[in-house]
PDB file of C-alpha atoms and ligand atoms in Angstrom:
ATOM      1  CA  MET V   1      -0.924   2.131 -14.597  1.00 66.00           C
ATOM      2  CA  THR V   2      -0.428  -0.342 -17.452  1.00 84.00           C
ATOM      3  CA  PRO V   3       3.271  -0.332 -18.266  1.00 86.00           C
ATOM      4  CA  GLU V   4       4.273  -1.054 -21.838  1.00 91.00           C
ATOM      5  CA  LEU V   5       6.274  -4.253 -22.005  1.00 93.00           C
ATOM      6  CA  ASP V   6       9.094  -4.590 -24.462  1.00 94.00           C
ATOM      7  CA  ASP V   7       9.561  -7.828 -26.415  1.00 95.00           C
ATOM      8  CA  THR V   8      11.892  -9.280 -23.801  1.00 96.00           C
ATOM      9  CA  TRP V   9       8.902  -9.752 -21.503  1.00 98.00           C
ATOM     10  CA  GLU V  10       6.911 -11.933 -23.882  1.00 97.00           C
ATOM     11  CA  PRO V  11       8.486 -15.330 -23.063  1.00 98.00           C
ATOM     12  CA  LEU V  12       8.164 -14.568 -19.376  1.00 98.00           C
ATOM     13  CA  ARG V  13       4.553 -13.453 -19.770  1.00 98.00           C
ATOM     14  CA  SER V  14       3.453 -16.444 -21.827  1.00 98.00           C
ATOM     15  CA  ALA V  15       5.184 -18.844 -19.448  1.00 98.00           C
ATOM     16  CA  ALA V  16       3.262 -17.337 -16.521  1.00 98.00           C
ATOM     17  CA  PHE V  17      -0.068 -17.699 -18.337  1.00 98.00           C
ATOM     18  CA  ALA V  18       0.734 -21.301 -19.256  1.00 98.00           C
ATOM     19  CA  ALA V  19       1.644 -22.025 -15.639  1.00 98.00           C
ATOM     20  CA  LYS V  20      -1.641 -20.532 -14.457  1.00 98.00           C
ATOM     21  CA  GLY V  21      -3.373 -23.190 -16.518  1.00 98.00           C
ATOM     22  CA  ALA V  22      -1.817 -25.854 -14.309  1.00 98.00           C
ATOM     23  CA  ALA V  23      -3.071 -24.308 -11.053  1.00 98.00           C
ATOM     24  CA  HIS V  24      -4.845 -26.560  -8.577  1.00 98.00           C
ATOM     25  CA  ALA V  25      -7.306 -24.096  -7.060  1.00 98.00           C
ATOM     26  CA  PRO V  26     -10.645 -25.871  -6.486  1.00 98.00           C
ATOM     27  CA  TYR V  27     -11.244 -24.097  -3.157  1.00 98.00           C
ATOM     28  CA  SER V  28     -10.664 -20.454  -4.089  1.00 98.00           C
ATOM     29  CA  ASN V  29     -11.113 -20.720  -7.864  1.00 98.00           C
ATOM     30  CA  PHE V  30      -8.355 -18.120  -7.942  1.00 98.00           C
ATOM     31  CA  ARG V  31      -5.641 -19.427 -10.232  1.00 98.00           C
ATOM     32  CA  VAL V  32      -2.227 -17.821 -10.179  1.00 98.00           C
ATOM     33  CA  GLY V  33       0.722 -18.247 -12.536  1.00 98.00           C
ATOM     34  CA  ALA V  34       4.246 -17.000 -11.936  1.00 98.00           C
ATOM     35  CA  SER V  35       7.334 -16.901 -14.091  1.00 98.00           C
ATOM     36  CA  LEU V  36      10.657 -16.037 -12.486  1.00 98.00           C
ATOM     37  CA  GLU V  37      13.622 -14.985 -14.610  1.00 98.00           C
ATOM     38  CA  THR V  38      17.244 -15.440 -13.565  1.00 98.00           C
ATOM     39  CA  THR V  39      19.873 -12.782 -14.191  1.00 98.00           C
ATOM     40  CA  ASP V  40      21.232 -14.996 -16.997  1.00 97.00           C
ATOM     41  CA  GLY V  41      17.828 -15.279 -18.679  1.00 97.00           C
ATOM     42  CA  ARG V  42      16.541 -18.658 -17.562  1.00 98.00           C
ATOM     43  CA  ARG V  43      12.891 -19.001 -16.525  1.00 98.00           C
ATOM     44  CA  TYR V  44      11.170 -21.030 -13.843  1.00 98.00           C
ATOM     45  CA  VAL V  45       7.411 -21.217 -13.467  1.00 98.00           C
ATOM     46  CA  GLY V  46       4.968 -21.940 -10.703  1.00 98.00           C
ATOM     47  CA  CYS V  47       1.241 -22.117 -10.088  1.00 99.00           C
ATOM     48  CA  ASN V  48      -0.734 -22.146  -6.874  1.00 99.00           C
ATOM     49  CA  ILE V  49      -1.371 -25.585  -5.419  1.00 98.00           C
ATOM     50  CA  GLU V  50      -4.256 -25.678  -2.962  1.00 98.00           C
ATOM     51  CA  ASN V  51      -5.134 -28.406  -0.502  1.00 98.00           C
ATOM     52  CA  ALA V  52      -8.235 -29.571   1.366  1.00 98.00           C
ATOM     53  CA  SER V  53      -6.213 -28.689   4.455  1.00 98.00           C
ATOM     54  CA  TYR V  54      -6.191 -25.008   3.486  1.00 98.00           C
ATOM     55  CA  PRO V  55      -2.921 -23.864   5.124  1.00 98.00           C
ATOM     56  CA  VAL V  56      -1.025 -26.472   3.109  1.00 98.00           C
ATOM     57  CA  THR V  57      -1.639 -24.310   0.027  1.00 98.00           C
ATOM     58  CA  MET V  58       1.435 -23.114  -1.846  1.00 98.00           C
ATOM     59  CA  CYS V  59       1.510 -19.851  -3.759  1.00 98.00           C
ATOM     60  CA  ALA V  60       2.626 -19.712  -7.373  1.00 99.00           C
ATOM     61  CA  GLU V  61       5.595 -17.472  -6.610  1.00 98.00           C
ATOM     62  CA  ARG V  62       7.095 -19.819  -4.038  1.00 98.00           C
ATOM     63  CA  VAL V  63       6.546 -22.835  -6.277  1.00 98.00           C
ATOM     64  CA  ALA V  64       8.531 -21.030  -9.009  1.00 98.00           C
ATOM     65  CA  LEU V  65      11.212 -20.035  -6.512  1.00 98.00           C
ATOM     66  CA  GLY V  66      11.590 -23.595  -5.235  1.00 98.00           C
ATOM     67  CA  SER V  67      11.777 -24.935  -8.757  1.00 98.00           C
ATOM     68  CA  ALA V  68      14.597 -22.493  -9.553  1.00 98.00           C
ATOM     69  CA  LEU V  69      16.538 -23.166  -6.387  1.00 98.00           C
ATOM     70  CA  VAL V  70      16.468 -26.925  -6.773  1.00 98.00           C
ATOM     71  CA  ASP V  71      17.925 -26.416 -10.258  1.00 98.00           C
ATOM     72  CA  GLY V  72      20.788 -24.368  -8.817  1.00 98.00           C
ATOM     73  CA  ALA V  73      19.487 -20.938  -9.858  1.00 98.00           C
ATOM     74  CA  ALA V  74      19.477 -18.300  -7.126  1.00 96.00           C
ATOM     75  CA  GLU V  75      19.855 -14.881  -8.799  1.00 98.00           C
ATOM     76  CA  PHE V  76      16.717 -13.333 -10.214  1.00 98.00           C
ATOM     77  CA  GLN V  77      15.842 -10.144 -12.067  1.00 98.00           C
ATOM     78  CA  ARG V  78      12.188 -10.238 -13.104  1.00 98.00           C
ATOM     79  CA  LEU V  79       8.917 -11.894 -12.125  1.00 98.00           C
ATOM     80  CA  PHE V  80       5.722 -12.003 -14.163  1.00 98.00           C
ATOM     81  CA  LEU V  81       2.501 -12.761 -12.311  1.00 98.00           C
ATOM     82  CA  CYS V  82      -1.018 -13.373 -13.556  1.00 98.00           C
ATOM     83  CA  ALA V  83      -4.133 -14.334 -11.645  1.00 98.00           C
ATOM     84  CA  ASP V  84      -7.880 -14.735 -12.053  1.00 97.00           C
ATOM     85  CA  SER V  85      -8.750 -11.215 -10.954  1.00 97.00           C
ATOM     86  CA  PRO V  86      -9.584  -8.241 -13.161  1.00 98.00           C
ATOM     87  CA  ASP V  87      -7.019  -6.092 -11.358  1.00 98.00           C
ATOM     88  CA  PRO V  88      -3.360  -7.116 -11.274  1.00 98.00           C
ATOM     89  CA  THR V  89      -2.597  -8.930  -8.040  1.00 98.00           C
ATOM     90  CA  PRO V  90       0.570  -8.188  -6.089  1.00 98.00           C
ATOM     91  CA  PRO V  91       2.487 -11.006  -4.399  1.00 98.00           C
ATOM     92  CA  CYS V  92       1.305 -11.838  -0.884  1.00 98.00           C
ATOM     93  CA  GLY V  93       3.411 -10.910   2.111  1.00 98.00           C
ATOM     94  CA  MET V  94       4.847 -14.377   2.590  1.00 98.00           C
ATOM     95  CA  CYS V  95       5.980 -14.515  -1.043  1.00 98.00           C
ATOM     96  CA  ARG V  96       7.509 -11.038  -0.790  1.00 98.00           C
ATOM     97  CA  GLN V  97       9.664 -12.211   2.091  1.00 98.00           C
ATOM     98  CA  ALA V  98      10.577 -15.468   0.330  1.00 98.00           C
ATOM     99  CA  LEU V  99      11.598 -13.687  -2.878  1.00 98.00           C
ATOM    100  CA  ALA V 100      13.458 -10.901  -1.064  1.00 98.00           C
ATOM    101  CA  GLU V 101      15.800 -13.442   0.501  1.00 97.00           C
ATOM    102  CA  PHE V 102      17.283 -13.907  -2.976  1.00 98.00           C
ATOM    103  CA  ALA V 103      16.317 -10.824  -4.986  1.00 98.00           C
ATOM    104  CA  PRO V 104      15.372  -7.762  -2.931  1.00 97.00           C
ATOM    105  CA  ASP V 105      15.461  -5.593  -6.066  1.00 97.00           C
ATOM    106  CA  LEU V 106      13.317  -7.926  -8.185  1.00 98.00           C
ATOM    107  CA  LEU V 107      11.170  -6.186 -10.810  1.00 98.00           C
ATOM    108  CA  ILE V 108       7.608  -7.525 -10.718  1.00 98.00           C
ATOM    109  CA  VAL V 109       4.918  -7.119 -13.372  1.00 98.00           C
ATOM    110  CA  SER V 110       1.416  -8.423 -12.737  1.00 98.00           C
ATOM    111  CA  GLU V 111      -1.429  -8.623 -15.243  1.00 98.00           C
ATOM    112  CA  GLY V 112      -5.128  -8.988 -14.458  1.00 98.00           C
ATOM    113  CA  THR V 113      -7.844 -10.545 -16.584  1.00 98.00           C
ATOM    114  CA  SER V 114      -8.872  -7.034 -17.701  1.00 97.00           C
ATOM    115  CA  GLY V 115      -5.450  -6.683 -19.325  1.00 97.00           C
ATOM    116  CA  ALA V 116      -4.433  -4.035 -16.804  1.00 97.00           C
ATOM    117  CA  ARG V 117      -0.868  -4.344 -15.575  1.00 98.00           C
ATOM    118  CA  MET V 118       1.041  -3.047 -12.585  1.00 98.00           C
ATOM    119  CA  GLU V 119       4.766  -2.909 -12.018  1.00 98.00           C
ATOM    120  CA  TRP V 120       6.609  -2.803  -8.708  1.00 98.00           C
ATOM    121  CA  LEU V 121      10.065  -3.193  -7.271  1.00 98.00           C
ATOM    122  CA  LEU V 122      10.070  -5.816  -4.546  1.00 98.00           C
ATOM    123  CA  SER V 123      12.029  -3.426  -2.325  1.00 98.00           C
ATOM    124  CA  ASP V 124       9.077  -1.003  -2.534  1.00 98.00           C
ATOM    125  CA  LEU V 125       6.571  -3.741  -1.645  1.00 98.00           C
ATOM    126  CA  LEU V 126       8.697  -4.948   1.279  1.00 98.00           C
ATOM    127  CA  PRO V 127      10.656  -1.926   2.468  1.00 96.00           C
ATOM    128  CA  ALA V 128      11.810  -3.366   5.789  1.00 93.00           C
ATOM    129  CA  MET V 129      12.410  -7.016   5.095  1.00 94.00           C
ATOM    130  CA  PHE V 130      13.370  -9.287   7.938  1.00 95.00           C
ATOM    131  CA  ARG V 131      17.002 -10.406   7.897  1.00 94.00           C
ATOM    132  CA  LEU V 132      19.136 -12.115  10.476  1.00 94.00           C
ATOM    133  CA  GLN V 133      22.221 -10.123  11.464  1.00 86.00           C
ATOM    134  CA  PRO V 134      25.612 -11.883  11.344  1.00 84.00           C
ATOM    135  CA  SER V 135      25.688 -11.877  15.169  1.00 85.00           C
ATOM    136  CA  GLU V 136      22.448 -13.829  15.137  1.00 83.00           C
ATOM    137  CA  LEU V 137      23.811 -16.379  12.688  1.00 82.00           C
ATOM    138  CA  ASP V 138      26.954 -17.460  14.534  1.00 75.00           C
ATOM    139  CA  GLY V 139      25.089 -19.811  16.776  1.00 68.00           C
ATOM    140  CA  GLY V 140      25.272 -17.544  19.786  1.00 59.00           C
ATOM    141  CA  ALA V 141      22.115 -17.048  21.814  1.00 59.00           C
ATOM    142  CA  GLY V 142      23.369 -13.845  23.403  1.00 54.00           C
TER     143      GLY V 142
HETATM  144  N1  LIG D 201      -1.951 -16.966  -4.112  1.00 61.89           N
HETATM  145  C1  LIG D 201      -0.795 -17.066  -4.831  1.00 61.89           C
HETATM  146  O1  LIG D 201      -0.551 -18.067  -5.520  1.00 61.89           O
HETATM  147  N2  LIG D 201       0.085 -16.027  -4.784  1.00 61.89           N
HETATM  148  C2  LIG D 201      -0.095 -14.887  -4.067  1.00 61.89           C
HETATM  149  O2  LIG D 201       0.789 -14.042  -4.002  1.00 61.89           O
HETATM  150  C3  LIG D 201      -1.377 -14.668  -3.388  1.00 61.89           C
HETATM  151  C4  LIG D 201      -2.271 -15.840  -3.282  1.00 61.89           C
HETATM  152  C5  LIG D 201      -2.906 -18.067  -4.158  1.00 61.89           C
HETATM  153  C6  LIG D 201      -3.005 -18.861  -2.882  1.00 61.89           C
HETATM  154  C7  LIG D 201      -4.410 -19.414  -2.995  1.00 61.89           C
HETATM  155  O3  LIG D 201      -4.365 -20.634  -3.716  1.00 61.89           O
HETATM  156  C8  LIG D 201      -5.175 -18.392  -3.817  1.00 61.89           C
HETATM  157  O4  LIG D 201      -4.200 -17.575  -4.412  1.00 61.89           O
HETATM  158  C9  LIG D 201      -6.124 -17.555  -3.010  1.00 61.89           C
HETATM  159  O5  LIG D 201      -5.480 -16.980  -1.928  1.00 61.89           O
END
């Protein structure tokens, strides 16, 4: 499936590719760029940032999310992803959960180096997201 993208995607797509160029990925050589769009049309980008201590690595999606949140943006409608793989890569499980906290119905498009694209709704990628119930948030242990 390679969905056609209308013109409104182009700024989001080019921002994701530019962000991929900033990736720090000397261990995997798998660069990822992400561009996250708010419901009022602002964009925040991220790239993966690896570390010699491998688990310290941050994914592109969560770098973009953190960048948005620190700027006061917390409502999102679309995400464009690109990575150094021929096939479009979906967001990893940890990023799905992180994004779903703010935008469970996020529309995600990913493009591979072959030019192939895939499109998903986050709610389809993470159908049973973890949430705390109000009773678990009021400080009570039981
Ligand atoms: N990576 C991301 O940036 N986003 C994902 O959703 C999956 C994985 C990065 C982490 C690591 O730097 C590299 O891709 C290989 O796992």
